[in-house]
Amino acid sequence: MTDTDEQVRPQVRAQYGVRGGASDDEQAERLRRITAWRRAERILARPPVDRTLGEQLADLTAYAGSVADLEQPADIYGDGIVGVLEERIAGLLGMEAAAFFPTGTMAQQVALRCWAGRTGNPTVALHPLAHPEVHERGALGSVSGLRTVHPTSEPRLPTAQEIHDFAEPFGTLMLELPLRDAGFVLPEWEELEAVVAAARERDAVVHVDGARLWECAPRFGRGLPEIAALADSVYVSFYKTLGGLSGAALAGPESLIEEARTWRHRYGGLLFQQFPAALAALIGLDRELPKLSSYVAQAKVVAGALAEGLTESAVPWFRVHPEPPHTHQFQVWLPYGADVLTEAAVRQAEETGVALFRRWHPASAGPPGLSYTEVTVSEAGLEWTARDVRAAVEEFVQRLA
């Protein structure tokens, strides 16, 4: 272990809550992965979560003055800089108002609960791979008393015909744009318009899970206000894509947002001070939003080169999905165990300084031994050429032997 190891490890261990040492194999492996990604000289994306507490604080301090007057009083229960952020989001999305929430999970539960009360129907139609169904431990039912139904189980958004023909009534249609667990997939713009029209014909309201809405514009060829205008309400995230610390916003009609503020308080989401998250969100809007179209374009280059490299490699089968990507994120599937693939990815970063992939996950469906990873292309990935990607694929596959 080098002197640099001794300096980095305590910082990373503290930031990620890694307790103890090598006696806990899982914690030790997590620390190893983080260290490898931090040190990689070439990587497709450098998410803030890889940075130490000190680095994140320094970044916030360096840029906060560009988005706010730092001599103003700090926020108290949602005023001040939090109110500035809410106005910014409402304007960006072309909505009447917006409310800041500490988490997107809370924002969406509140939105769907409010719409259930207004429509008189507690049933929400959404995809079985949507965030509330996969990542929220059944909160819509257990916390908010809502019921969910699924117009389709295909790995894509529902079609207008599926909405039209669905046998059960529902009060709200929730659309996750893009649908992350299906591969960050999006419909065509005309298809999305038809789905919304079909929901309206059923007297349902439309809520958009727009955690990653920011990067949808290149696919649709539309600006954010036009995309958001299809929905009655939209939720957006500040740490996904924009690189903020945390937090989300719910945008929609003024009356809905006022009701949502009441439920936010009841859910425990009216925090005393939130200025670090608000400042980080404003920085992300300024710094990342203008670059997203370049990230989406580069993701297509990376995905194509990955497919070429894997085609020429010794792997028996692969899938890059979708190809080309709909946003700056996509999936790669390989017929190996997740632990084997993650180990190869970490070793490549440690031995070559090139981090092509991050962590791999076992597929929840399909034959045993099939795994996938999510690839994100952001600013760090803009310097990669197709040749760089193909070379990195070759080095990665060598470590699977």
Short mmCIF file of C-alpha atoms in Angstrom, two decimals:
data_model
loop_
_atom_site.label_atom_id
_atom_site.label_comp_id
_atom_site.label_asym_id
_atom_site.label_seq_id
_atom_site.Cartn_x
_atom_site.Cartn_y
_atom_site.Cartn_z
CA MET A 1 0.00 0.00 0.00
CA THR A 2 1.37 3.42 -0.96
CA ASP A 3 1.25 6.67 1.01
CA THR A 4 -1.47 7.83 -1.36
CA ASP A 5 -3.53 4.75 -0.46
CA GLU A 6 -3.29 5.69 3.19
CA GLN A 7 -4.50 9.21 2.42
CA VAL A 8 -7.36 8.25 0.11
CA ARG A 9 -8.78 5.29 1.99
CA PRO A 10 -9.81 7.13 5.21
CA GLN A 11 -11.44 9.89 3.17
CA VAL A 12 -13.43 7.51 1.02
CA ARG A 13 -14.25 5.25 3.97
CA ALA A 14 -15.66 8.18 5.91
CA GLN A 15 -17.66 9.58 3.00
CA TYR A 16 -19.33 6.31 2.11
CA GLY A 17 -19.96 5.15 5.65
CA VAL A 18 -17.68 2.16 5.28
CA ARG A 19 -17.27 0.77 8.78
CA GLY A 20 -14.47 -1.46 9.94
CA GLY A 21 -11.80 -2.94 7.70
CA ALA A 22 -11.05 -6.06 5.69
CA SER A 23 -13.01 -8.23 8.13
CA ASP A 24 -16.16 -7.20 6.28
CA ASP A 25 -15.63 -8.42 2.72
CA GLU A 26 -18.51 -6.49 1.23
CA GLN A 27 -17.39 -3.17 2.69
CA ALA A 28 -13.80 -3.81 1.65
CA GLU A 29 -14.86 -4.54 -1.92
CA ARG A 30 -17.01 -1.42 -2.06
CA LEU A 31 -14.06 0.67 -0.90
CA ARG A 32 -11.87 -0.98 -3.51
CA ARG A 33 -14.33 -0.17 -6.30
CA ILE A 34 -14.68 3.45 -5.25
CA THR A 35 -10.92 3.87 -5.04
CA ALA A 36 -10.44 2.37 -8.50
CA TRP A 37 -13.03 4.68 -10.06
CA ARG A 38 -11.67 7.74 -8.30
CA ARG A 39 -8.16 7.10 -9.57
CA ALA A 40 -9.08 6.16 -13.12
CA GLU A 41 -7.43 8.51 -15.58
CA ARG A 42 -10.11 7.81 -18.18
CA ILE A 43 -13.75 7.16 -17.33
CA LEU A 44 -17.06 7.73 -19.10
CA ALA A 45 -18.66 9.64 -16.22
CA ARG A 46 -17.49 11.01 -12.87
CA PRO A 47 -20.56 11.17 -10.65
CA PRO A 48 -20.36 13.35 -7.54
CA VAL A 49 -20.85 10.29 -5.37
CA ASP A 50 -17.26 9.26 -6.19
CA ARG A 51 -15.90 12.43 -4.63
CA THR A 52 -14.92 12.89 -1.00
CA LEU A 53 -16.75 15.16 1.40
CA GLY A 54 -13.99 17.71 1.10
CA GLU A 55 -14.10 17.71 -2.67
CA GLN A 56 -17.86 18.14 -2.73
CA LEU A 57 -17.75 20.97 -0.23
CA ALA A 58 -14.96 22.69 -2.16
CA ASP A 59 -16.96 22.41 -5.39
CA LEU A 60 -20.07 23.85 -3.75
CA THR A 61 -18.06 26.72 -2.29
CA ALA A 62 -16.33 27.46 -5.59
CA TYR A 63 -19.53 27.74 -7.62
CA ALA A 64 -22.19 28.88 -5.14
CA GLY A 65 -21.40 32.54 -5.70
CA SER A 66 -22.23 32.20 -9.38
CA VAL A 67 -25.86 31.25 -8.68
CA ALA A 68 -26.71 33.19 -5.52
CA ASP A 69 -25.86 36.20 -3.40
CA LEU A 70 -24.00 34.56 -0.54
CA GLU A 71 -24.59 37.58 1.69
CA GLN A 72 -28.33 36.94 1.80
CA PRO A 73 -29.82 35.19 4.84
CA ALA A 74 -29.97 31.42 4.76
CA ASP A 75 -33.30 29.77 3.98
CA ILE A 76 -35.74 28.89 6.72
CA TYR A 77 -38.46 26.33 6.02
CA GLY A 78 -38.32 26.76 2.26
CA ASP A 79 -37.89 30.48 1.69
CA GLY A 80 -34.87 32.33 0.33
CA ILE A 81 -32.69 30.32 -2.02
CA VAL A 82 -35.15 27.41 -1.99
CA GLY A 83 -37.86 29.73 -3.31
CA VAL A 84 -35.48 30.96 -6.00
CA LEU A 85 -34.91 27.36 -7.13
CA GLU A 86 -38.65 26.67 -7.19
CA GLU A 87 -39.27 29.68 -9.43
CA ARG A 88 -36.43 28.60 -11.70
CA ILE A 89 -37.91 25.13 -12.13
CA ALA A 90 -41.42 26.41 -12.79
CA GLY A 91 -40.01 28.68 -15.47
CA LEU A 92 -37.84 26.00 -17.07
CA LEU A 93 -40.79 23.61 -17.32
CA GLY A 94 -43.38 26.22 -18.26
CA MET A 95 -45.50 25.33 -15.22
CA GLU A 96 -47.41 27.69 -12.93
CA ALA A 97 -45.52 26.69 -9.78
CA ALA A 98 -43.05 24.23 -8.29
CA ALA A 99 -42.25 22.95 -4.80
CA PHE A 100 -38.91 21.65 -3.55
CA PHE A 101 -38.90 18.21 -1.92
CA PRO A 102 -36.05 16.47 -0.10
CA THR A 103 -36.60 13.30 -2.15
CA GLY A 104 -38.24 12.32 -5.40
CA THR A 105 -39.99 9.43 -3.67
CA MET A 106 -41.82 11.89 -1.44
CA ALA A 107 -42.57 14.27 -4.30
CA GLN A 108 -44.22 11.57 -6.39
CA GLN A 109 -46.17 10.04 -3.53
CA VAL A 110 -47.55 13.48 -2.72
CA ALA A 111 -48.40 14.22 -6.35
CA LEU A 112 -50.20 10.92 -6.87
CA ARG A 113 -52.03 11.25 -3.56
CA CYS A 114 -53.21 14.74 -4.46
CA TRP A 115 -54.43 13.62 -7.88
CA ALA A 116 -56.26 10.67 -6.32
CA GLY A 117 -58.17 13.05 -4.11
CA ARG A 118 -59.02 15.35 -6.98
CA THR A 119 -60.11 12.62 -9.40
CA GLY A 120 -61.84 10.53 -6.77
CA ASN A 121 -59.96 7.46 -8.03
CA PRO A 122 -57.00 6.07 -6.01
CA THR A 123 -55.84 3.80 -8.85
CA VAL A 124 -52.60 4.74 -10.61
CA ALA A 125 -51.70 3.19 -13.96
CA LEU A 126 -47.95 2.83 -14.38
CA HIS A 127 -45.32 0.44 -15.66
CA PRO A 128 -44.27 -2.47 -13.41
CA LEU A 129 -40.66 -1.32 -13.88
CA ALA A 130 -41.48 2.25 -12.78
CA HIS A 131 -39.64 3.62 -9.76
CA PRO A 132 -42.56 3.37 -7.28
CA GLU A 133 -43.03 -0.31 -8.10
CA VAL A 134 -39.37 -1.34 -7.99
CA HIS A 135 -37.54 1.01 -5.63
CA GLU A 136 -39.98 2.33 -3.00
CA ARG A 137 -40.96 -0.78 -1.00
CA GLY A 138 -44.62 -0.55 -1.84
CA ALA A 139 -44.96 2.96 -0.45
CA LEU A 140 -47.81 4.01 -2.74
CA GLY A 141 -50.06 1.41 -1.14
CA SER A 142 -48.73 1.24 2.41
CA VAL A 143 -48.21 4.98 2.96
CA SER A 144 -50.56 6.72 0.56
CA GLY A 145 -53.35 4.16 0.23
CA LEU A 146 -53.09 4.05 -3.55
CA ARG A 147 -53.55 1.06 -5.85
CA THR A 148 -51.46 0.43 -8.93
CA VAL A 149 -52.30 -1.28 -12.22
CA HIS A 150 -50.14 -2.05 -15.25
CA PRO A 151 -51.39 -1.36 -18.79
CA THR A 152 -48.36 -3.25 -20.15
CA SER A 153 -45.48 -5.38 -18.92
CA GLU A 154 -43.43 -4.96 -22.11
CA PRO A 155 -40.04 -3.27 -21.52
CA ARG A 156 -41.27 0.06 -22.90
CA LEU A 157 -43.83 2.73 -22.15
CA PRO A 158 -47.47 1.75 -22.81
CA THR A 159 -48.97 2.44 -26.21
CA ALA A 160 -52.07 4.52 -26.81
CA GLN A 161 -53.98 1.37 -27.75
CA GLU A 162 -53.00 -0.31 -24.48
CA ILE A 163 -54.23 2.72 -22.54
CA HIS A 164 -57.43 2.84 -24.57
CA ASP A 165 -58.16 -0.88 -24.16
CA PHE A 166 -57.16 -1.30 -20.51
CA ALA A 167 -60.01 -3.01 -18.69
CA GLU A 168 -59.88 -1.12 -15.38
CA PRO A 169 -60.57 2.55 -14.67
CA PHE A 170 -57.75 4.63 -13.23
CA GLY A 171 -57.50 8.22 -12.08
CA THR A 172 -53.86 8.92 -12.94
CA LEU A 173 -51.48 7.69 -15.60
CA MET A 174 -47.85 7.92 -14.47
CA LEU A 175 -45.21 7.90 -17.20
CA GLU A 176 -41.53 7.54 -16.32
CA LEU A 177 -39.47 9.42 -18.91
CA PRO A 178 -37.13 7.74 -19.63
CA LEU A 179 -38.07 4.32 -18.22
CA ARG A 180 -34.82 3.61 -16.42
CA ASP A 181 -35.12 -0.09 -15.56
CA ALA A 182 -36.13 -0.97 -19.11
CA GLY A 183 -32.91 0.60 -20.42
CA PHE A 184 -33.59 4.36 -20.19
CA VAL A 185 -36.06 4.00 -23.06
CA LEU A 186 -38.34 6.65 -24.53
CA PRO A 187 -41.17 6.50 -27.05
CA GLU A 188 -41.25 8.60 -30.18
CA TRP A 189 -42.80 12.04 -29.66
CA GLU A 190 -45.92 11.21 -31.66
CA GLU A 191 -46.36 8.01 -29.64
CA LEU A 192 -46.13 9.97 -26.40
CA GLU A 193 -48.70 12.48 -27.59
CA ALA A 194 -51.06 9.62 -28.49
CA VAL A 195 -50.63 7.97 -25.07
CA VAL A 196 -51.47 11.22 -23.30
CA ALA A 197 -54.51 11.75 -25.54
CA ALA A 198 -55.71 8.22 -24.75
CA ALA A 199 -55.45 8.93 -21.02
CA ARG A 200 -57.38 12.17 -21.43
CA GLU A 201 -60.14 10.30 -23.26
CA ARG A 202 -60.49 8.18 -20.13
CA ASP A 203 -60.72 11.32 -17.95
CA ALA A 204 -57.40 10.48 -16.30
CA VAL A 205 -54.73 12.98 -15.36
CA VAL A 206 -51.13 12.48 -16.44
CA HIS A 207 -48.16 12.69 -14.10
CA VAL A 208 -44.62 12.43 -15.46
CA ASP A 209 -41.80 10.90 -13.44
CA GLY A 210 -39.16 13.14 -14.95
CA ALA A 211 -36.27 12.28 -12.67
CA ARG A 212 -34.20 12.23 -15.85
CA LEU A 213 -36.44 14.48 -17.94
CA TRP A 214 -33.56 16.85 -18.60
CA GLU A 215 -31.94 14.56 -21.18
CA CYS A 216 -35.16 13.68 -23.05
CA ALA A 217 -35.20 16.80 -25.23
CA PRO A 218 -32.74 15.55 -27.91
CA ARG A 219 -34.79 12.39 -28.53
CA PHE A 220 -38.07 14.27 -28.75
CA GLY A 221 -36.70 17.27 -30.61
CA ARG A 222 -38.71 19.47 -28.24
CA GLY A 223 -37.87 21.89 -25.44
CA LEU A 224 -38.58 21.16 -21.79
CA PRO A 225 -41.73 23.35 -21.62
CA GLU A 226 -43.30 21.56 -24.58
CA ILE A 227 -42.50 18.15 -23.09
CA ALA A 228 -43.83 19.12 -19.66
CA ALA A 229 -46.96 20.63 -21.20
CA LEU A 230 -48.19 17.13 -22.05
CA ALA A 231 -48.57 16.40 -18.33
CA ASP A 232 -50.68 17.75 -15.50
CA SER A 233 -47.69 17.51 -13.16
CA VAL A 234 -44.00 16.69 -13.46
CA TYR A 235 -41.37 15.63 -10.95
CA VAL A 236 -37.67 16.30 -11.64
CA SER A 237 -34.57 15.24 -9.75
CA PHE A 238 -31.58 17.40 -8.91
CA TYR A 239 -28.97 14.74 -8.21
CA LYS A 240 -29.63 12.49 -11.19
CA THR A 241 -28.06 13.97 -14.34
CA LEU A 242 -27.53 17.43 -12.82
CA GLY A 243 -25.04 16.22 -10.20
CA GLY A 244 -26.68 17.93 -7.24
CA LEU A 245 -26.44 16.79 -3.64
CA SER A 246 -30.06 15.70 -3.25
CA GLY A 247 -33.59 16.90 -3.68
CA ALA A 248 -36.34 17.12 -6.24
CA ALA A 249 -39.14 19.40 -7.38
CA LEU A 250 -42.79 18.85 -8.19
CA ALA A 251 -44.20 21.25 -10.80
CA GLY A 252 -47.78 21.81 -11.91
CA PRO A 253 -50.80 24.05 -11.43
CA GLU A 254 -50.63 26.55 -8.56
CA SER A 255 -53.51 24.93 -6.70
CA LEU A 256 -51.92 21.48 -6.89
CA ILE A 257 -48.57 22.76 -5.68
CA GLU A 258 -50.18 24.53 -2.72
CA GLU A 259 -51.88 21.28 -1.74
CA ALA A 260 -48.59 19.43 -2.27
CA ARG A 261 -46.85 21.81 0.14
CA THR A 262 -49.36 20.83 2.81
CA TRP A 263 -48.74 17.14 2.26
CA ARG A 264 -44.99 17.75 2.14
CA HIS A 265 -45.25 19.12 5.68
CA ARG A 266 -47.36 16.15 6.79
CA TYR A 267 -44.84 13.73 5.30
CA GLY A 268 -41.98 15.40 7.20
CA GLY A 269 -40.46 17.04 4.16
CA LEU A 270 -40.48 20.67 5.31
CA LEU A 271 -36.87 20.85 6.47
CA PHE A 272 -35.51 23.74 8.49
CA GLN A 273 -32.66 24.56 6.08
CA GLN A 274 -31.89 23.13 2.66
CA PHE A 275 -29.56 25.69 1.13
CA PRO A 276 -26.71 23.25 0.25
CA ALA A 277 -29.06 21.10 -1.83
CA ALA A 278 -30.71 24.16 -3.40
CA LEU A 279 -27.37 25.75 -4.30
CA ALA A 280 -26.08 22.49 -5.77
CA ALA A 281 -29.25 22.17 -7.84
CA LEU A 282 -28.89 25.68 -9.23
CA ILE A 283 -25.23 24.99 -10.05
CA GLY A 284 -26.23 21.79 -11.83
CA LEU A 285 -28.85 23.59 -13.88
CA ASP A 286 -26.25 26.12 -15.02
CA ARG A 287 -23.37 23.72 -15.47
CA GLU A 288 -24.91 20.49 -16.77
CA LEU A 289 -28.14 21.40 -18.54
CA PRO A 290 -26.41 23.12 -21.50
CA LYS A 291 -24.16 20.09 -22.05
CA LEU A 292 -26.77 17.34 -22.08
CA SER A 293 -27.26 17.28 -25.83
CA SER A 294 -23.53 16.64 -26.27
CA TYR A 295 -23.69 13.82 -23.72
CA VAL A 296 -26.59 12.21 -25.59
CA ALA A 297 -24.75 12.48 -28.90
CA GLN A 298 -21.57 11.00 -27.42
CA ALA A 299 -23.52 8.14 -25.84
CA LYS A 300 -24.48 7.04 -29.35
CA VAL A 301 -20.79 6.99 -30.33
CA VAL A 302 -19.86 5.02 -27.22
CA ALA A 303 -22.71 2.52 -27.59
CA GLY A 304 -21.89 1.89 -31.25
CA ALA A 305 -18.21 1.35 -30.49
CA LEU A 306 -19.07 -0.95 -27.60
CA ALA A 307 -21.17 -3.08 -29.94
CA GLU A 308 -18.35 -3.17 -32.49
CA GLY A 309 -15.78 -4.12 -29.87
CA LEU A 310 -17.93 -6.84 -28.35
CA THR A 311 -18.73 -8.22 -31.81
CA GLU A 312 -15.02 -8.60 -32.49
CA SER A 313 -14.32 -10.06 -29.03
CA ALA A 314 -14.49 -13.58 -27.66
CA VAL A 315 -17.73 -13.08 -25.72
CA PRO A 316 -20.39 -15.58 -26.86
CA TRP A 317 -23.27 -13.09 -26.71
CA PHE A 318 -23.95 -9.47 -25.79
CA ARG A 319 -26.59 -6.82 -26.00
CA VAL A 320 -26.30 -3.03 -26.01
CA HIS A 321 -29.75 -1.67 -25.22
CA PRO A 322 -31.22 0.46 -26.63
CA GLU A 323 -29.05 0.85 -29.69
CA PRO A 324 -28.71 3.68 -30.33
CA PRO A 325 -29.35 5.04 -26.82
CA HIS A 326 -32.35 7.30 -26.30
CA THR A 327 -30.54 9.43 -23.69
CA HIS A 328 -26.96 9.61 -22.37
CA GLN A 329 -27.53 6.35 -20.45
CA PHE A 330 -28.04 2.79 -21.65
CA GLN A 331 -27.55 -0.85 -20.67
CA VAL A 332 -25.00 -3.49 -21.63
CA TRP A 333 -25.80 -7.20 -21.11
CA LEU A 334 -23.31 -10.09 -21.02
CA PRO A 335 -23.63 -13.83 -20.24
CA TYR A 336 -21.38 -13.89 -17.18
CA GLY A 337 -21.95 -13.64 -13.46
CA ALA A 338 -22.22 -10.12 -12.05
CA ASP A 339 -19.31 -10.69 -9.65
CA VAL A 340 -17.06 -11.85 -12.50
CA LEU A 341 -17.89 -8.80 -14.61
CA THR A 342 -17.53 -6.34 -11.74
CA GLU A 343 -14.15 -7.83 -10.83
CA ALA A 344 -12.98 -7.47 -14.43
CA ALA A 345 -14.15 -3.85 -14.48
CA VAL A 346 -12.35 -2.99 -11.24
CA ARG A 347 -9.16 -4.77 -12.29
CA GLN A 348 -9.15 -2.89 -15.59
CA ALA A 349 -9.42 0.43 -13.77
CA GLU A 350 -6.71 -0.55 -11.28
CA GLU A 351 -4.28 -1.97 -13.85
CA THR A 352 -4.76 0.37 -16.80
CA GLY A 353 -6.33 3.54 -15.39
CA VAL A 354 -9.27 3.06 -17.76
CA ALA A 355 -12.75 2.55 -16.25
CA LEU A 356 -15.03 1.34 -19.02
CA PHE A 357 -17.76 -0.16 -16.81
CA ARG A 358 -18.83 0.24 -13.22
CA ARG A 359 -20.77 -2.29 -11.17
CA TRP A 360 -22.69 -5.15 -12.81
CA HIS A 361 -25.97 -6.66 -11.59
CA PRO A 362 -27.57 -10.08 -12.08
CA ALA A 363 -30.56 -10.06 -14.39
CA SER A 364 -33.88 -10.46 -12.59
CA ALA A 365 -35.27 -12.42 -15.55
CA GLY A 366 -33.80 -14.74 -18.14
CA PRO A 367 -31.34 -17.63 -17.83
CA PRO A 368 -28.88 -17.83 -14.92
CA GLY A 369 -25.54 -16.15 -15.45
CA LEU A 370 -26.90 -13.18 -17.38
CA SER A 371 -25.89 -9.75 -16.04
CA TYR A 372 -26.21 -6.12 -17.01
CA THR A 373 -24.64 -2.78 -16.24
CA GLU A 374 -25.77 0.80 -16.78
CA VAL A 375 -23.46 3.03 -18.81
CA THR A 376 -23.60 6.80 -18.33
CA VAL A 377 -21.75 9.22 -20.61
CA SER A 378 -21.15 12.71 -19.26
CA GLU A 379 -18.40 15.32 -19.55
CA ALA A 380 -15.55 12.91 -18.76
CA GLY A 381 -16.72 10.70 -21.61
CA LEU A 382 -16.65 13.39 -24.29
CA GLU A 383 -12.93 12.85 -24.89
CA TRP A 384 -13.37 9.17 -25.79
CA THR A 385 -13.14 8.22 -29.45
CA ALA A 386 -14.73 5.10 -30.92
CA ARG A 387 -11.23 3.64 -31.14
CA ASP A 388 -10.67 4.30 -27.43
CA VAL A 389 -13.87 2.45 -26.61
CA ARG A 390 -13.00 -0.55 -28.77
CA ALA A 391 -9.55 -0.77 -27.18
CA ALA A 392 -11.08 -0.61 -23.71
CA VAL A 393 -13.52 -3.39 -24.63
CA GLU A 394 -10.63 -5.59 -25.72
CA GLU A 395 -8.81 -5.02 -22.43
CA PHE A 396 -11.97 -5.67 -20.43
CA VAL A 397 -12.76 -8.95 -22.19
CA GLN A 398 -9.19 -10.16 -21.61
CA ARG A 399 -9.93 -10.01 -17.88
CA LEU A 400 -12.90 -12.31 -18.21
CA ALA A 401 -10.71 -15.27 -19.13
#
